[in-house]
CSV table of C-alpha atoms in Angstrom, one decimal:
chain,number,residue,atom,x,y,z
A,785,MET,CA,66.3,99.4,100.2
A,786,LEU,CA,67.2,100.2,103.9
A,787,ASN,CA,68.3,95.8,104.1
A,788,VAL,CA,70.1,95.9,100.6
A,789,TRP,CA,72.2,98.9,102.2
A,790,LEU,CA,73.1,97.1,105.4
A,791,LYS,CA,74.1,94.1,104.5
A,792,THR,CA,75.8,96.6,101.8
A,793,GLY,CA,76.9,97.9,104.7
A,794,ILE,CA,78.5,95.0,105.7
A,795,THR,CA,79.9,93.6,103.7
A,796,CYS,CA,81.9,96.5,103.5
A,797,ALA,CA,83.2,96.4,106.7
A,798,THR,CA,83.5,92.4,106.7
A,799,ASN,CA,86.1,93.1,103.4
A,800,GLU,CA,88.0,95.8,105.2
A,801,GLU,CA,89.2,93.1,108.5
A,802,LEU,CA,90.2,90.9,106.6
A,803,ASN,CA,92.3,93.0,104.4
A,804,LYS,CA,94.0,93.6,107.3
A,805,ASP,CA,94.4,90.4,108.4
A,806,ARG,CA,95.5,89.9,104.9
A,807,ASN,CA,98.3,92.4,105.8
């Protein structure tokens, strides 16, 4: 369960970084 939560958090963080690059 914890691994899934961590993966979700990492994915969200990665998406935010990609959005910053696009902007």
